[in-house]
Structure formats: structure tokens, C-alpha cells
mmCIF file of C-alpha atoms in Angstrom:
data_model
loop_
_atom_site.group_PDB
_atom_site.id
_atom_site.type_symbol
_atom_site.label_atom_id
_atom_site.label_comp_id
_atom_site.label_asym_id
_atom_site.label_seq_id
_atom_site.Cartn_x
_atom_site.Cartn_y
_atom_site.Cartn_z
ATOM 1 C CA GLN A 14 -129.130 -98.347 0.227
ATOM 2 C CA ASN A 15 -131.379 -101.329 0.785
ATOM 3 C CA GLU A 16 -129.391 -103.505 -1.604
ATOM 4 C CA ALA A 17 -126.122 -102.362 -0.122
ATOM 5 C CA VAL A 18 -126.899 -103.281 3.475
ATOM 6 C CA PHE A 19 -129.236 -106.225 2.912
ATOM 7 C CA GLY A 20 -126.397 -108.715 3.149
ATOM 8 C CA GLN A 21 -125.615 -107.486 6.657
ATOM 9 C CA LEU A 22 -129.188 -107.490 7.944
ATOM 10 C CA ARG A 23 -129.063 -111.111 9.000
ATOM 11 C CA GLN A 24 -126.465 -110.463 11.687
ATOM 12 C CA ILE A 25 -128.213 -107.328 12.919
ATOM 13 C CA VAL A 26 -131.567 -109.134 13.183
ATOM 14 C CA THR A 27 -129.917 -112.034 14.984
ATOM 15 C CA GLU A 28 -128.058 -109.842 17.462
ATOM 16 C CA GLU A 29 -130.940 -107.496 18.158
ATOM 17 C CA ASN A 30 -133.900 -109.868 18.226
ATOM 18 C CA HIS A 31 -132.935 -113.540 17.940
ATOM 19 C CA PRO A 32 -130.033 -114.631 20.188
ATOM 20 C CA GLY A 33 -128.333 -117.765 18.954
ATOM 21 C CA PRO A 34 -126.657 -119.058 15.832
ATOM 22 C CA VAL A 35 -127.677 -117.890 12.408
ATOM 23 C CA VAL A 36 -129.611 -120.452 10.386
ATOM 24 C CA PRO A 37 -128.339 -120.544 6.772
ATOM 25 C CA VAL A 38 -130.787 -119.740 3.998
ATOM 26 C CA GLU A 39 -131.363 -122.107 1.093
ATOM 27 C CA ALA A 40 -129.013 -121.412 -1.792
ATOM 28 C CA ASP A 41 -131.781 -121.194 -4.356
ATOM 29 C CA ASP A 42 -133.424 -118.335 -2.495
ATOM 30 C CA PRO A 43 -133.043 -115.185 -4.684
ATOM 31 C CA ILE A 44 -132.886 -112.933 -1.631
ATOM 32 C CA ALA A 45 -130.113 -115.032 -0.170
ATOM 33 C CA GLU A 46 -128.208 -114.908 -3.451
ATOM 34 C CA GLU A 47 -128.436 -111.120 -3.479
ATOM 35 C CA ALA A 48 -127.213 -111.043 0.109
ATOM 36 C CA ALA A 49 -124.270 -113.294 -0.759
ATOM 37 C CA VAL A 50 -123.260 -111.039 -3.623
ATOM 38 C CA ALA A 51 -123.492 -108.032 -1.362
ATOM 39 C CA ASP A 52 -121.238 -109.755 1.166
ATOM 40 C CA GLU A 53 -118.562 -110.545 -1.376
ATOM 41 C CA VAL A 54 -118.417 -107.229 -3.153
ATOM 42 C CA ALA A 55 -117.451 -104.033 -1.416
ATOM 43 C CA VAL A 56 -120.144 -101.462 -1.920
ATOM 44 C CA ALA A 57 -120.486 -97.842 -1.162
ATOM 45 C CA VAL A 58 -123.451 -96.580 0.755
ATOM 46 C CA GLU A 59 -124.287 -92.961 0.644
ATOM 47 C CA ALA A 60 -125.377 -91.677 4.022
ATOM 48 C CA ASP A 61 -125.315 -87.930 4.620
ATOM 49 C CA ASP A 62 -122.763 -87.557 1.812
ATOM 50 C CA VAL A 63 -120.447 -90.084 3.457
ATOM 51 C CA TYR A 64 -119.460 -93.215 1.484
ATOM 52 C CA ILE A 65 -119.121 -96.374 3.590
ATOM 53 C CA THR A 66 -117.773 -99.725 2.417
ATOM 54 C CA ASP A 67 -118.858 -103.076 3.759
ATOM 55 C CA GLU A 68 -115.693 -103.268 5.927
ATOM 56 C CA GLU A 69 -117.114 -100.327 7.877
ATOM 57 C CA VAL A 70 -120.592 -101.810 8.331
ATOM 58 C CA TYR A 71 -119.911 -102.996 11.885
ATOM 59 C CA ASP A 72 -117.964 -99.944 12.884
ATOM 60 C CA GLU A 73 -119.476 -98.895 16.199
ATOM 61 C CA ASN A 74 -118.486 -95.339 15.386
ATOM 62 C CA SER A 75 -120.914 -95.189 12.453
ATOM 63 C CA PRO A 76 -124.256 -94.267 14.086
ATOM 64 C CA GLU A 77 -125.818 -93.355 10.761
ATOM 65 C CA LEU A 78 -125.290 -96.828 9.369
ATOM 66 C CA VAL A 79 -126.345 -98.551 12.596
ATOM 67 C CA SER A 80 -129.548 -96.546 12.626
ATOM 68 C CA LEU A 81 -130.175 -97.446 8.998
ATOM 69 C CA LEU A 82 -129.624 -101.139 9.631
ATOM 70 C CA LYS A 83 -131.911 -101.164 12.643
ATOM 71 C CA SER A 84 -134.717 -99.531 10.725
ATOM 72 C CA GLU A 85 -134.300 -102.061 7.936
ATOM 73 C CA ALA A 86 -134.291 -104.866 10.484
ATOM 74 C CA GLN A 87 -137.535 -103.678 12.021
ATOM 75 C CA LEU A 88 -139.184 -103.604 8.601
ATOM 76 C CA LEU A 89 -137.869 -107.068 7.911
ATOM 77 C CA LEU A 90 -139.247 -108.415 11.173
ATOM 78 C CA GLN A 91 -142.605 -106.829 10.556
ATOM 79 C CA HIS A 92 -142.741 -108.408 7.119
ATOM 80 C CA ALA A 93 -141.793 -111.836 8.485
ATOM 81 C CA LYS A 94 -144.351 -111.581 11.277
ATOM 82 C CA TYR A 95 -147.240 -111.342 8.871
ATOM 83 C CA SER A 96 -145.967 -113.330 5.917
ATOM 84 C CA HIS A 97 -144.124 -116.107 7.821
ATOM 85 C CA CYS A 98 -141.358 -115.810 5.239
ATOM 86 C CA PRO A 99 -138.384 -117.927 6.428
ATOM 87 C CA SER A 100 -136.158 -116.545 3.695
ATOM 88 C CA CYS A 101 -136.534 -113.030 5.083
ATOM 89 C CA CYS A 102 -136.172 -114.060 8.717
ATOM 90 C CA PRO A 103 -135.289 -117.656 9.579
ATOM 91 C CA TYR A 104 -136.472 -117.077 13.161
ATOM 92 C CA ALA A 105 -139.938 -115.807 12.225
ATOM 93 C CA TYR A 106 -142.673 -117.351 14.376
ATOM 94 C CA THR A 107 -144.659 -120.081 12.646
ATOM 95 C CA PRO A 108 -147.825 -121.148 14.541
ATOM 96 C CA HIS A 109 -148.442 -124.826 15.134
ATOM 97 C CA VAL A 110 -151.679 -125.075 17.141
ATOM 98 C CA GLU A 111 -152.917 -128.648 17.648
ATOM 99 C CA HIS A 112 -156.116 -128.089 19.678
ATOM 100 C CA LEU A 113 -158.728 -125.399 18.985
ATOM 101 C CA ASP A 114 -161.985 -124.860 20.926
ATOM 102 C CA ILE A 115 -164.052 -121.901 19.669
ATOM 103 C CA VAL A 116 -167.457 -123.051 20.896
ATOM 104 C CA ASP A 117 -168.277 -119.817 22.736
ATOM 105 C CA ILE A 118 -166.698 -117.360 20.283
ATOM 106 C CA ARG A 119 -169.072 -115.238 18.218
ATOM 107 C CA TYR A 120 -168.301 -112.902 15.288
ATOM 108 C CA PRO A 121 -170.269 -109.843 14.106
ATOM 109 C CA THR A 122 -170.852 -111.416 10.684
ATOM 110 C CA GLU A 123 -170.855 -114.941 9.299
ATOM 111 C CA GLU A 124 -168.454 -113.948 6.536
ATOM 112 C CA LEU A 125 -165.904 -112.686 9.044
ATOM 113 C CA ALA A 126 -166.194 -115.897 11.070
ATOM 114 C CA LEU A 127 -165.582 -118.156 8.079
ATOM 115 C CA GLN A 128 -162.727 -116.022 6.721
ATOM 116 C CA THR A 129 -161.065 -116.003 10.133
ATOM 117 C CA LEU A 130 -161.365 -119.782 10.378
ATOM 118 C CA LYS A 131 -159.892 -120.270 6.912
ATOM 119 C CA GLY A 132 -157.035 -117.896 7.660
ATOM 120 C CA PHE A 133 -156.263 -119.740 10.876
ATOM 121 C CA LEU A 134 -156.316 -123.180 9.267
ATOM 122 C CA ALA A 135 -154.091 -122.009 6.413
ATOM 123 C CA VAL A 136 -151.170 -121.629 8.839
ATOM 124 C CA ASN A 137 -152.150 -124.371 11.333
ATOM 125 C CA GLN A 138 -152.469 -127.426 9.149
ATOM 126 C CA GLY A 139 -151.281 -129.710 11.942
ATOM 127 C CA LEU A 140 -154.554 -129.273 13.846
ATOM 128 C CA GLU A 141 -155.603 -132.465 15.652
ATOM 129 C CA SER A 142 -158.678 -131.327 17.597
ATOM 130 C CA LEU A 143 -161.418 -128.869 16.546
ATOM 131 C CA SER A 144 -164.518 -127.890 18.570
ATOM 132 C CA MET A 145 -167.048 -125.317 17.394
ATOM 133 C CA SER A 146 -170.780 -124.543 17.484
ATOM 134 C CA TRP A 147 -171.428 -121.979 14.761
ATOM 135 C CA ASP A 148 -174.748 -121.680 12.965
ATOM 136 C CA CYS A 149 -172.909 -120.307 9.939
ATOM 137 C CA LEU A 150 -170.722 -123.383 9.510
ATOM 138 C CA ASP A 151 -171.669 -124.989 6.179
ATOM 139 C CA ASN A 152 -170.563 -127.954 4.099
ATOM 140 C CA PRO A 153 -167.970 -126.047 1.993
ATOM 141 C CA ALA A 154 -166.328 -124.886 5.208
ATOM 142 C CA MET A 155 -166.152 -128.487 6.437
ATOM 143 C CA GLU A 156 -164.546 -129.517 3.151
ATOM 144 C CA PHE A 157 -161.981 -126.767 3.656
ATOM 145 C CA VAL A 158 -161.276 -128.033 7.187
ATOM 146 C CA ALA A 159 -160.860 -131.602 5.969
ATOM 147 C CA SER A 160 -158.515 -130.612 3.146
ATOM 148 C CA LEU A 161 -156.220 -128.442 5.286
ATOM 149 C CA CYS A 162 -156.183 -130.627 8.416
ATOM 150 C CA PRO A 163 -155.124 -134.129 7.373
ATOM 151 C CA ASP A 164 -154.099 -134.963 10.959
ATOM 152 C CA LEU A 165 -157.484 -134.086 12.506
ATOM 153 C CA LYS A 166 -158.514 -136.765 15.006
ATOM 154 C CA ARG A 167 -161.189 -135.118 17.177
ATOM 155 C CA LEU A 168 -164.132 -133.202 15.696
ATOM 156 C CA SER A 169 -166.962 -131.526 17.622
ATOM 157 C CA VAL A 170 -169.694 -129.615 15.780
ATOM 158 C CA GLN A 171 -172.337 -129.308 18.476
ATOM 159 C CA GLN A 172 -175.452 -127.333 17.495
ATOM 160 C CA CYS A 173 -174.056 -126.499 14.024
ATOM 161 C CA SER A 174 -177.472 -126.216 12.397
ATOM 162 C CA GLY A 175 -176.082 -124.883 9.105
ATOM 163 C CA LEU A 176 -174.590 -128.245 8.147
ATOM 164 C CA ALA A 177 -176.330 -130.707 5.861
ATOM 165 C CA THR A 178 -175.896 -134.236 4.551
ATOM 166 C CA PRO A 179 -173.192 -135.392 3.807
ATOM 167 C CA PHE A 180 -170.988 -132.986 5.790
ATOM 168 C CA LEU A 181 -169.005 -135.830 7.393
ATOM 169 C CA GLN A 182 -167.997 -137.436 4.095
ATOM 170 C CA PRO A 183 -164.788 -135.339 3.645
ATOM 171 C CA PHE A 184 -163.474 -136.830 6.916
ATOM 172 C CA ASN A 185 -163.882 -140.432 5.825
ATOM 173 C CA ASN A 186 -160.105 -140.929 5.540
ATOM 174 C CA HIS A 187 -159.114 -139.009 8.652
ATOM 175 C CA LYS A 188 -159.405 -141.915 11.092
ATOM 176 C CA LEU A 189 -161.320 -139.852 13.626
ATOM 177 C CA THR A 190 -161.040 -140.983 17.244
ATOM 178 C CA SER A 191 -163.728 -138.598 18.562
ATOM 179 C CA LEU A 192 -166.933 -137.361 16.917
ATOM 180 C CA ASP A 193 -169.486 -135.095 18.604
ATOM 181 C CA THR A 194 -172.653 -133.973 16.770
ATOM 182 C CA LEU A 195 -174.801 -133.139 19.803
ATOM 183 C CA GLY A 196 -177.940 -131.223 18.850
ATOM 184 C CA ILE A 197 -177.852 -131.903 15.098
ATOM 185 C CA SER A 198 -181.344 -133.397 15.096
ATOM 186 C CA TRP A 199 -181.532 -134.072 11.357
ATOM 187 C CA LEU A 200 -178.491 -136.387 11.431
ATOM 188 C CA HIS A 201 -179.665 -139.684 9.924
ATOM 189 C CA ASP A 202 -178.331 -143.106 9.025
ATOM 190 C CA ILE A 203 -177.033 -141.968 5.628
ATOM 191 C CA ASP A 204 -174.536 -139.720 7.422
ATOM 192 C CA ILE A 205 -173.106 -142.622 9.426
ATOM 193 C CA VAL A 206 -173.308 -145.818 7.377
ATOM 194 C CA THR A 207 -171.213 -144.336 4.540
ATOM 195 C CA LEU A 208 -168.260 -143.645 6.850
ATOM 196 C CA SER A 209 -165.408 -145.781 8.097
ATOM 197 C CA LEU A 210 -165.365 -145.036 11.831
ATOM 198 C CA SER A 211 -163.548 -148.068 13.192
ATOM 199 C CA SER A 212 -160.946 -145.867 14.944
ATOM 200 C CA LEU A 213 -163.530 -144.057 17.106
ATOM 201 C CA THR A 214 -163.152 -144.147 20.881
ATOM 202 C CA HIS A 215 -165.544 -141.270 21.750
ATOM 203 C CA LEU A 216 -168.948 -140.934 20.049
ATOM 204 C CA ASN A 217 -171.685 -138.427 20.868
ATOM 205 C CA LEU A 218 -174.735 -138.587 18.586
ATOM 206 C CA ALA A 219 -177.189 -137.345 21.226
ATOM 207 C CA GLU A 220 -180.498 -135.878 20.000
ATOM 208 C CA SER A 221 -179.972 -137.174 16.466
ATOM 209 C CA ASN A 222 -182.404 -139.066 14.219
ATOM 210 C CA ILE A 223 -180.304 -142.206 13.711
ATOM 211 C CA THR A 224 -181.783 -145.712 13.990
ATOM 212 C CA ASP A 225 -180.533 -149.220 14.739
ATOM 213 C CA THR A 226 -179.066 -149.286 11.225
ATOM 214 C CA SER A 227 -176.318 -146.837 12.204
ATOM 215 C CA LEU A 228 -175.558 -148.642 15.443
ATOM 216 C CA GLY A 229 -175.385 -151.986 13.664
ATOM 217 C CA HIS A 230 -172.969 -150.513 11.119
ATOM 218 C CA LEU A 231 -170.715 -149.123 13.846
ATOM 219 C CA ALA A 232 -170.730 -152.442 15.701
ATOM 220 C CA SER A 233 -169.744 -154.307 12.528
ATOM 221 C CA THR A 234 -166.654 -152.119 12.015
ATOM 222 C CA GLY A 235 -165.044 -153.434 15.203
ATOM 223 C CA VAL A 236 -165.208 -150.062 16.915
ATOM 224 C CA LYS A 237 -163.736 -149.900 20.439
ATOM 225 C CA LEU A 238 -165.673 -147.114 22.112
ATOM 226 C CA GLN A 239 -164.788 -145.754 25.538
ATOM 227 C CA TYR A 240 -167.490 -143.058 25.552
ATOM 228 C CA LEU A 241 -170.971 -143.441 24.027
ATOM 229 C CA ASN A 242 -173.740 -140.840 24.236
ATOM 230 C CA LEU A 243 -177.031 -141.601 22.468
ATOM 231 C CA SER A 244 -179.310 -139.712 24.846
ATOM 232 C CA TRP A 245 -182.673 -138.689 23.365
ATOM 233 C CA CYS A 246 -182.095 -140.726 20.203
ATOM 234 C CA GLU A 247 -185.693 -141.874 20.224
ATOM 235 C CA GLU A 248 -185.495 -143.851 16.965
ATOM 236 C CA VAL A 249 -182.921 -146.375 18.232
ATOM 237 C CA GLY A 250 -184.114 -149.596 19.872
ATOM 238 C CA ASP A 251 -182.962 -152.519 21.948
ATOM 239 C CA VAL A 252 -181.390 -154.323 18.962
ATOM 240 C CA GLY A 253 -179.081 -151.490 17.957
ATOM 241 C CA LEU A 254 -178.215 -150.462 21.515
ATOM 242 C CA SER A 255 -177.319 -153.978 22.569
ATOM 243 C CA ALA A 256 -175.178 -154.436 19.433
ATOM 244 C CA ILE A 257 -173.060 -151.316 19.909
ATOM 245 C CA VAL A 258 -172.673 -151.892 23.662
ATOM 246 C CA ALA A 259 -171.689 -155.538 23.208
ATOM 247 C CA ALA A 260 -169.139 -154.625 20.507
ATOM 248 C CA SER A 261 -167.309 -152.223 22.835
ATOM 249 C CA ALA A 262 -168.081 -153.851 26.192
ATOM 250 C CA PRO A 263 -164.458 -154.364 27.372
ATOM 251 C CA TYR A 264 -163.565 -150.732 26.625
ATOM 252 C CA LEU A 265 -166.654 -148.727 27.555
ATOM 253 C CA GLN A 266 -166.270 -146.305 30.460
ATOM 254 C CA SER A 267 -169.263 -144.017 29.867
ATOM 255 C CA VAL A 268 -172.662 -145.000 28.443
ATOM 256 C CA LEU A 269 -175.382 -142.337 28.278
ATOM 257 C CA ILE A 270 -178.614 -143.673 26.747
ATOM 258 C CA ARG A 271 -181.150 -141.469 28.480
ATOM 259 C CA GLN A 272 -184.683 -141.681 27.056
ATOM 260 C CA CYS A 273 -183.767 -144.452 24.636
ATOM 261 C CA SER A 274 -185.848 -147.577 24.017
ATOM 262 C CA LEU A 275 -183.531 -149.982 25.778
ATOM 263 C CA GLY A 276 -184.669 -153.446 26.792
ATOM 264 C CA PRO A 277 -183.446 -156.768 28.168
ATOM 265 C CA ALA A 278 -180.756 -157.251 25.504
ATOM 266 C CA THR A 279 -179.172 -153.869 26.254
ATOM 267 C CA LEU A 280 -179.209 -154.450 30.023
ATOM 268 C CA LYS A 281 -177.531 -157.840 29.556
ATOM 269 C CA SER A 282 -174.839 -156.228 27.391
ATOM 270 C CA LEU A 283 -174.257 -153.543 30.022
ATOM 271 C CA SER A 284 -173.599 -156.277 32.595
ATOM 272 C CA SER A 285 -170.477 -157.160 30.586
ATOM 273 C CA CYS A 286 -169.048 -153.621 30.768
ATOM 274 C CA HIS A 287 -166.873 -154.189 33.822
ATOM 275 C CA ASN A 288 -164.844 -150.999 33.261
ATOM 276 C CA LEU A 289 -167.896 -148.748 33.250
ATOM 277 C CA ARG A 290 -167.534 -145.510 35.258
ATOM 278 C CA GLN A 291 -170.628 -143.583 34.164
ATOM 279 C CA LEU A 292 -174.075 -144.924 33.280
ATOM 280 C CA ASP A 293 -177.311 -143.094 32.472
ATOM 281 C CA ILE A 294 -180.334 -145.281 31.698
ATOM 282 C CA SER A 295 -183.006 -142.869 32.886
ATOM 283 C CA THR A 296 -186.129 -143.746 30.909
ATOM 284 C CA ASN A 297 -189.666 -145.002 31.331
ATOM 285 C CA ILE A 298 -188.981 -148.726 31.428
ATOM 286 C CA GLU A 299 -189.361 -151.428 34.043
ATOM 287 C CA ILE A 300 -186.308 -153.399 35.131
ATOM 288 C CA SER A 301 -187.039 -156.769 36.654
ATOM 289 C CA GLU A 302 -184.992 -158.300 39.439
ATOM 290 C CA GLU A 303 -183.599 -160.902 37.004
ATOM 291 C CA LEU A 304 -182.137 -158.127 34.832
ATOM 292 C CA TRP A 305 -181.110 -155.779 37.640
ATOM 293 C CA THR A 306 -179.146 -158.240 39.787
ATOM 294 C CA PRO A 307 -176.438 -159.090 37.183
ATOM 295 C CA LEU A 308 -176.059 -155.378 36.415
ATOM 296 C CA ALA A 309 -175.770 -154.278 40.059
ATOM 297 C CA VAL A 310 -173.051 -156.785 40.925
ATOM 298 C CA SER A 311 -170.987 -156.416 37.719
ATOM 299 C CA LEU A 312 -169.942 -152.754 37.810
ATOM 300 C CA PRO A 313 -167.256 -152.460 40.516
ATOM 301 C CA LEU A 314 -165.736 -149.272 39.036
ATOM 302 C CA LEU A 315 -169.012 -147.368 38.583
ATOM 303 C CA ARG A 316 -168.849 -143.760 39.835
ATOM 304 C CA GLU A 317 -171.995 -142.106 38.449
ATOM 305 C CA LEU A 318 -175.405 -143.695 37.941
ATOM 306 C CA ASP A 319 -178.692 -142.173 36.788
ATOM 307 C CA VAL A 320 -181.724 -144.494 36.911
ATOM 308 C CA GLY A 321 -184.368 -141.833 37.409
ATOM 309 C CA TRP A 322 -187.986 -142.671 36.591
ATOM 310 C CA VAL A 323 -187.309 -146.364 36.007
ATOM 311 C CA PHE A 324 -190.251 -148.504 37.082
ATOM 312 C CA GLY A 325 -190.124 -151.366 39.581
ATOM 313 C CA MET A 326 -187.128 -150.157 41.631
ATOM 314 C CA ASN A 327 -187.218 -150.526 45.435
ATOM 315 C CA ASP A 328 -184.959 -150.517 48.507
ATOM 316 C CA THR A 329 -183.861 -154.112 47.959
ATOM 317 C CA LYS A 330 -182.607 -153.517 44.422
ATOM 318 C CA PHE A 331 -180.752 -150.321 45.258
ATOM 319 C CA SER A 332 -179.301 -151.845 48.427
ATOM 320 C CA LEU A 333 -177.725 -154.568 46.288
ATOM 321 C CA LEU A 334 -176.141 -151.880 44.120
ATOM 322 C CA LEU A 335 -174.739 -149.932 47.094
ATOM 323 C CA GLN A 336 -173.211 -153.098 48.527
ATOM 324 C CA HIS A 337 -171.231 -153.877 45.382
ATOM 325 C CA CYS A 338 -170.413 -150.479 43.853
ATOM 326 C CA HIS A 339 -167.855 -149.171 46.330
ATOM 327 C CA GLU A 340 -166.580 -146.502 43.912
ATOM 328 C CA LEU A 341 -170.009 -144.903 43.455
ATOM 329 C CA ARG A 342 -169.905 -141.108 43.983
ATOM 330 C CA LYS A 343 -173.160 -139.864 42.431
ATOM 331 C CA LEU A 344 -176.564 -141.558 42.415
ATOM 332 C CA VAL A 345 -179.664 -140.067 40.730
ATOM 333 C CA ILE A 346 -182.881 -141.961 41.502
ATOM 334 C CA ASP A 347 -185.520 -139.291 40.870
ATOM 335 C CA GLY A 348 -189.159 -140.256 40.584
ATOM 336 C CA HIS A 349 -189.031 -143.600 42.426
ATOM 337 C CA LYS A 350 -192.145 -144.145 44.510
ATOM 338 C CA LEU A 351 -191.125 -147.350 46.297
ATOM 339 C CA ILE A 352 -187.852 -146.372 47.959
ATOM 340 C CA THR A 353 -187.744 -145.188 51.576
ATOM 341 C CA THR A 354 -185.248 -143.646 53.973
ATOM 342 C CA HIS A 355 -184.393 -147.164 55.148
ATOM 343 C CA LEU A 356 -182.179 -147.484 52.062
ATOM 344 C CA PHE A 357 -179.723 -144.954 53.508
ATOM 345 C CA ARG A 358 -179.610 -146.047 57.149
ATOM 346 C CA ARG A 359 -176.879 -148.559 56.343
ATOM 347 C CA LEU A 360 -174.609 -145.708 55.310
ATOM 348 C CA LEU A 361 -173.863 -145.398 59.022
ATOM 349 C CA THR A 362 -172.386 -147.924 61.401
ATOM 350 C CA PHE A 363 -171.841 -147.959 65.177
ATOM 351 C CA LEU A 364 -168.453 -148.607 66.725
ATOM 352 C CA PRO A 365 -168.192 -150.562 70.020
ATOM 353 C CA ASP A 366 -167.909 -147.317 71.965
ATOM 354 C CA GLY A 367 -171.136 -146.009 70.425
ATOM 355 C CA THR A 368 -169.499 -143.640 67.920
ATOM 356 C CA ILE A 369 -171.368 -143.270 64.615
ATOM 357 C CA VAL A 370 -169.202 -143.343 61.453
ATOM 358 C CA ARG A 371 -169.646 -143.893 57.705
ATOM 359 C CA SER A 372 -169.771 -147.526 56.664
ATOM 360 C CA ALA A 373 -166.692 -148.864 54.846
ATOM 361 C CA GLN A 374 -168.712 -151.549 53.046
ATOM 362 C CA TYR A 375 -171.948 -149.840 52.019
ATOM 363 C CA ALA A 376 -171.420 -147.074 49.436
ATOM 364 C CA PRO A 377 -168.356 -145.779 51.304
ATOM 365 C CA ARG A 378 -167.564 -143.087 48.680
ATOM 366 C CA LEU A 379 -171.089 -141.901 47.900
ATOM 367 C CA GLN A 380 -171.083 -138.076 47.885
ATOM 368 C CA PHE A 381 -174.338 -137.022 46.205
ATOM 369 C CA VAL A 382 -177.851 -138.483 45.962
ATOM 370 C CA SER A 383 -180.784 -136.941 44.092
ATOM 371 C CA LEU A 384 -184.231 -137.959 45.421
ATOM 372 C CA GLN A 385 -186.521 -135.530 43.641
ATOM 373 C CA TYR A 386 -190.174 -136.630 43.515
ATOM 374 C CA CYS A 387 -189.525 -139.607 45.787
ATOM 375 C CA ASN A 388 -192.660 -139.620 47.947
ATOM 376 C CA ASP A 389 -191.719 -141.963 50.810
ATOM 377 C CA ILE A 390 -188.502 -140.235 51.918
ATOM 378 C CA ASP A 391 -188.514 -138.738 55.415
ATOM 379 C CA ASP A 392 -186.573 -135.461 55.157
ATOM 380 C CA ASP A 393 -186.036 -135.205 58.913
ATOM 381 C CA GLU A 394 -184.472 -138.644 59.192
ATOM 382 C CA LEU A 395 -182.523 -138.069 56.014
ATOM 383 C CA GLY A 396 -181.180 -134.835 57.477
ATOM 384 C CA GLU A 397 -179.942 -136.722 60.541
ATOM 385 C CA ILE A 398 -178.144 -139.232 58.329
ATOM 386 C CA VAL A 399 -176.500 -136.413 56.344
ATOM 387 C CA GLN A 400 -175.488 -134.712 59.592
ATOM 388 C CA ALA A 401 -173.923 -137.940 60.879
ATOM 389 C CA CYS A 402 -171.894 -138.218 57.652
ATOM 390 C CA LYS A 403 -170.167 -134.947 58.654
ATOM 391 C CA GLY A 404 -169.872 -133.337 55.230
ATOM 392 C CA SER A 405 -169.187 -136.431 53.140
ATOM 393 C CA LEU A 406 -172.755 -136.620 51.741
ATOM 394 C CA THR A 407 -175.172 -134.152 50.111
ATOM 395 C CA VAL A 408 -178.776 -135.077 49.269
ATOM 396 C CA LYS A 409 -181.270 -133.311 47.008
ATOM 397 C CA ASN A 410 -184.761 -133.789 48.458
ATOM 398 C CA TYR A 411 -188.227 -134.084 46.895
ATOM 399 C CA TYR A 412 -188.390 -130.357 46.105
ATOM 400 C CA GLY A 413 -184.856 -130.121 44.691
ATOM 401 C CA ASP A 414 -183.389 -128.486 47.811
ATOM 402 C CA ASP A 415 -179.969 -129.603 49.019
ATOM 403 C CA ILE A 416 -179.699 -131.213 52.440
ATOM 404 C CA GLU A 417 -176.168 -130.514 53.587
ATOM 405 C CA TYR A 418 -174.046 -130.940 56.675
ATOM 406 C CA SER A 419 -174.117 -128.077 59.178
ATOM 407 C CA PRO A 420 -171.089 -127.941 61.507
ATOM 408 C CA PRO A 421 -172.024 -127.618 65.188
ATOM 409 C CA PRO A 422 -171.386 -124.206 66.776
ATOM 410 C CA ARG A 423 -168.104 -123.673 68.568
ATOM 411 C CA SER A 424 -168.407 -123.714 72.355
ATOM 412 C CA GLY A 425 -167.379 -120.670 74.386
ATOM 413 C CA GLY A 426 -167.266 -118.417 71.379
ATOM 414 C CA LEU A 427 -163.506 -119.013 70.905
ATOM 415 C CA PRO A 428 -162.004 -118.485 67.441
ATOM 416 C CA ARG A 429 -161.752 -121.598 65.275
ATOM 417 C CA ASN A 430 -157.951 -121.602 65.252
ATOM 418 C CA VAL A 431 -157.859 -121.550 69.075
ATOM 419 C CA MET A 432 -160.332 -124.429 69.306
ATOM 420 C CA ASP A 433 -158.284 -126.436 66.788
ATOM 421 C CA GLU A 434 -155.183 -126.008 68.917
#
């Protein structure tokens, strides 16, 4: 019975489950050849002692045959669903996932996790972006990923402690544009200098053990980074930092070098990054006025700045920054002992009629300021400034508490919608 009706299954499957034209099957497909033979030769199908020829297959008055065909069609669809066999069902779904983020997914066993990943990649070989943070991820698994995903461009393996040198080597020919190894503390120069990473635009090597050797290698490849995160890379120095920043200066938009040993050369290179939007240089260094002035006046697009615990900063230096960085939204200046509330008074200006409004020239878009452990800040005066900003500014005080705008109470106890009218 199966052989007799198989040639007619295509039309039943199409009509019942896949509206639209029938896609022809390749001629060299043995199943298709059997179906073609069945179409050309009249056959008899025994159903409840009744013989039916292929001319009667589409007879609406043959419920037995229709029922038989439908059951065969359902089996065919089920087979195609799990085997992705286009010869059985040309309309079977074939997955084509390009971006996969499984950072927060956990499996009961490591074996199940790796088998699931391999099964997924076997049918999604067009993957372009992969993000994961599994302890069980090992070097053979990375080789499997590299071999099945030739189009992979973005790779994130944060906190994957099961990896070992040289887990990045299989991706040497992938032309990665984004690499994130946050938290892999053993990552060393040997893992970077052997790779061709000239196509990178996003690089996160935070908390790794790399040195200036890796940064010099990256700079020599002509890399054009837009995002660079080397926070807590305590082995890198001013030479390597200045080299990588200078190499990508026209393109950099985010530079995070928190707790790195930056110096004058790095600060001078940062002054050339005119497209910078985010900068974190929080570390225990002293920035002189000669180094700070070019930096403060050269970042017109800066939106977020963290200079916490930097020595030698005062109201004059920060005032220069707030005058020139009109796009600044977030400012973190924790631990500064020389700044006072006077720095923020210029956020307000008085109109001729005595009305107090936000200044349009002095940090007009500033929304958040962190002042933790800043001794000379008057919280009462700061609260008045925040109140005058009418919700456009939030400040975190010495103790980490937020000072926010409190709307004045409505007069007369009338509902808000009535007062608005």
C-alpha cells in the first residue's frame, strides 16, 4: 500500500500542510524515481477488499483511500521534521539561526550541554554570532564550533574556565570582528600574538594576563577597533596602551582601561579619539593639568566618563570638562577629595525674570553624577541643585544614596489630571 500511494503523497502533503506550488524533486533521488513510476503505472491498492487504481486516488467518494493518504502524509511530515529530508518533503523546515546567546542557560550534565551544542551547530552552520559562558566548554568543542561555523564573526566566551591555550587558534581564518574573553584570567600573549585579528572592531580582554606584547601585535596588524576593554589587565603598561589606542584613534567609541597602568603616552593618545563616547580611566594615577586640558577639550561626543580615584583632580579641571563635553550624560568621580559643591552651581542659570533653569552651555545633558567618598560635598546644597533641575539630574552622595528630584505637593488636594487642565 505504501508503494502504491507514495506517488500521490506529494499532492496530499502540499494541499493539507503546505499551500503553494509543488517543488520538483531531483531526478536522481531514488524516492522520487519510485514516485514517478507509481504515477505512470496504474496500480491496485487493496483497501477493505476493494481494489482502487490510481485514477481513483483523488475520488472524493473514497474515504478509505483519503484516510490512508492522510496517515501516510502525517508520517512523512514527522519524518521530515526530524531528519530535514528535502526529498521526503520539499517544504520541511530547515533552521538557519545566525545569532545564538546561551550565556545564562545551564544543563544538568556537561555531556548533555556539549551534545546539545553539537546537534544545534550541525544544522545551523550559518551561525555568525555565538555567546556562551559554560565551564564545561573545552578546546575540542571550540574546534567543532570553528569547523562547522565558517561564517562566525562574533565570539564571546566569558568565564569559560574550561578552555586552555590555544583555544583561539581554530578561529585564525574566520576574520572575527568581535572577541570577548572576559574573566579568562590565564589568557596570555601566546593566545593573541599567533592570531590574525586585523578585522576586529570589538575587543574585550578584561581581567586577562596579557602584556604590552599582545597590544603591540594588535596595533601592528592595522586593527580598527571601535570598542576596547582592558579593565583589570594589570600586566599591560603605558607603552602597549598608547600603541593600541593610537592605532585605532579615529574609530574608537568606547575605551575601558580601569585599573591599568596608563601614563602620559596613553592620555595623549586618548586626546586624539574625537569620536569617543565612553571612557573609563579609573585608577590610582595622577593627571597633571598639562595632560588633562587637551583631553577635556577634545572629546565633544563623550557620554560616559569614569575618573574615580584619580589623584590631583579639582573643581577647575572638571569645570573645563563640563564646559566642553555637552553630550555628557554620566559622570563618575568617586574618591576625589578636592572637589566641592561649587563645581555644580553652574548647572543652573537665572533668567531675567528670576526663573532658575538648567544651563544650555554647562553640561546641559548631564543626568547622573556619582560622588561617593567625596568629602567636601555639601549634601544640602547639592539637594537644592538637584531639586532646581526638576528631574533631569540624579546624584549619588558620599554614602551611595541617590539624591533625586521630589515634585512639590499639589495645592488644594485636587487630582493631578484636574491640575494639569
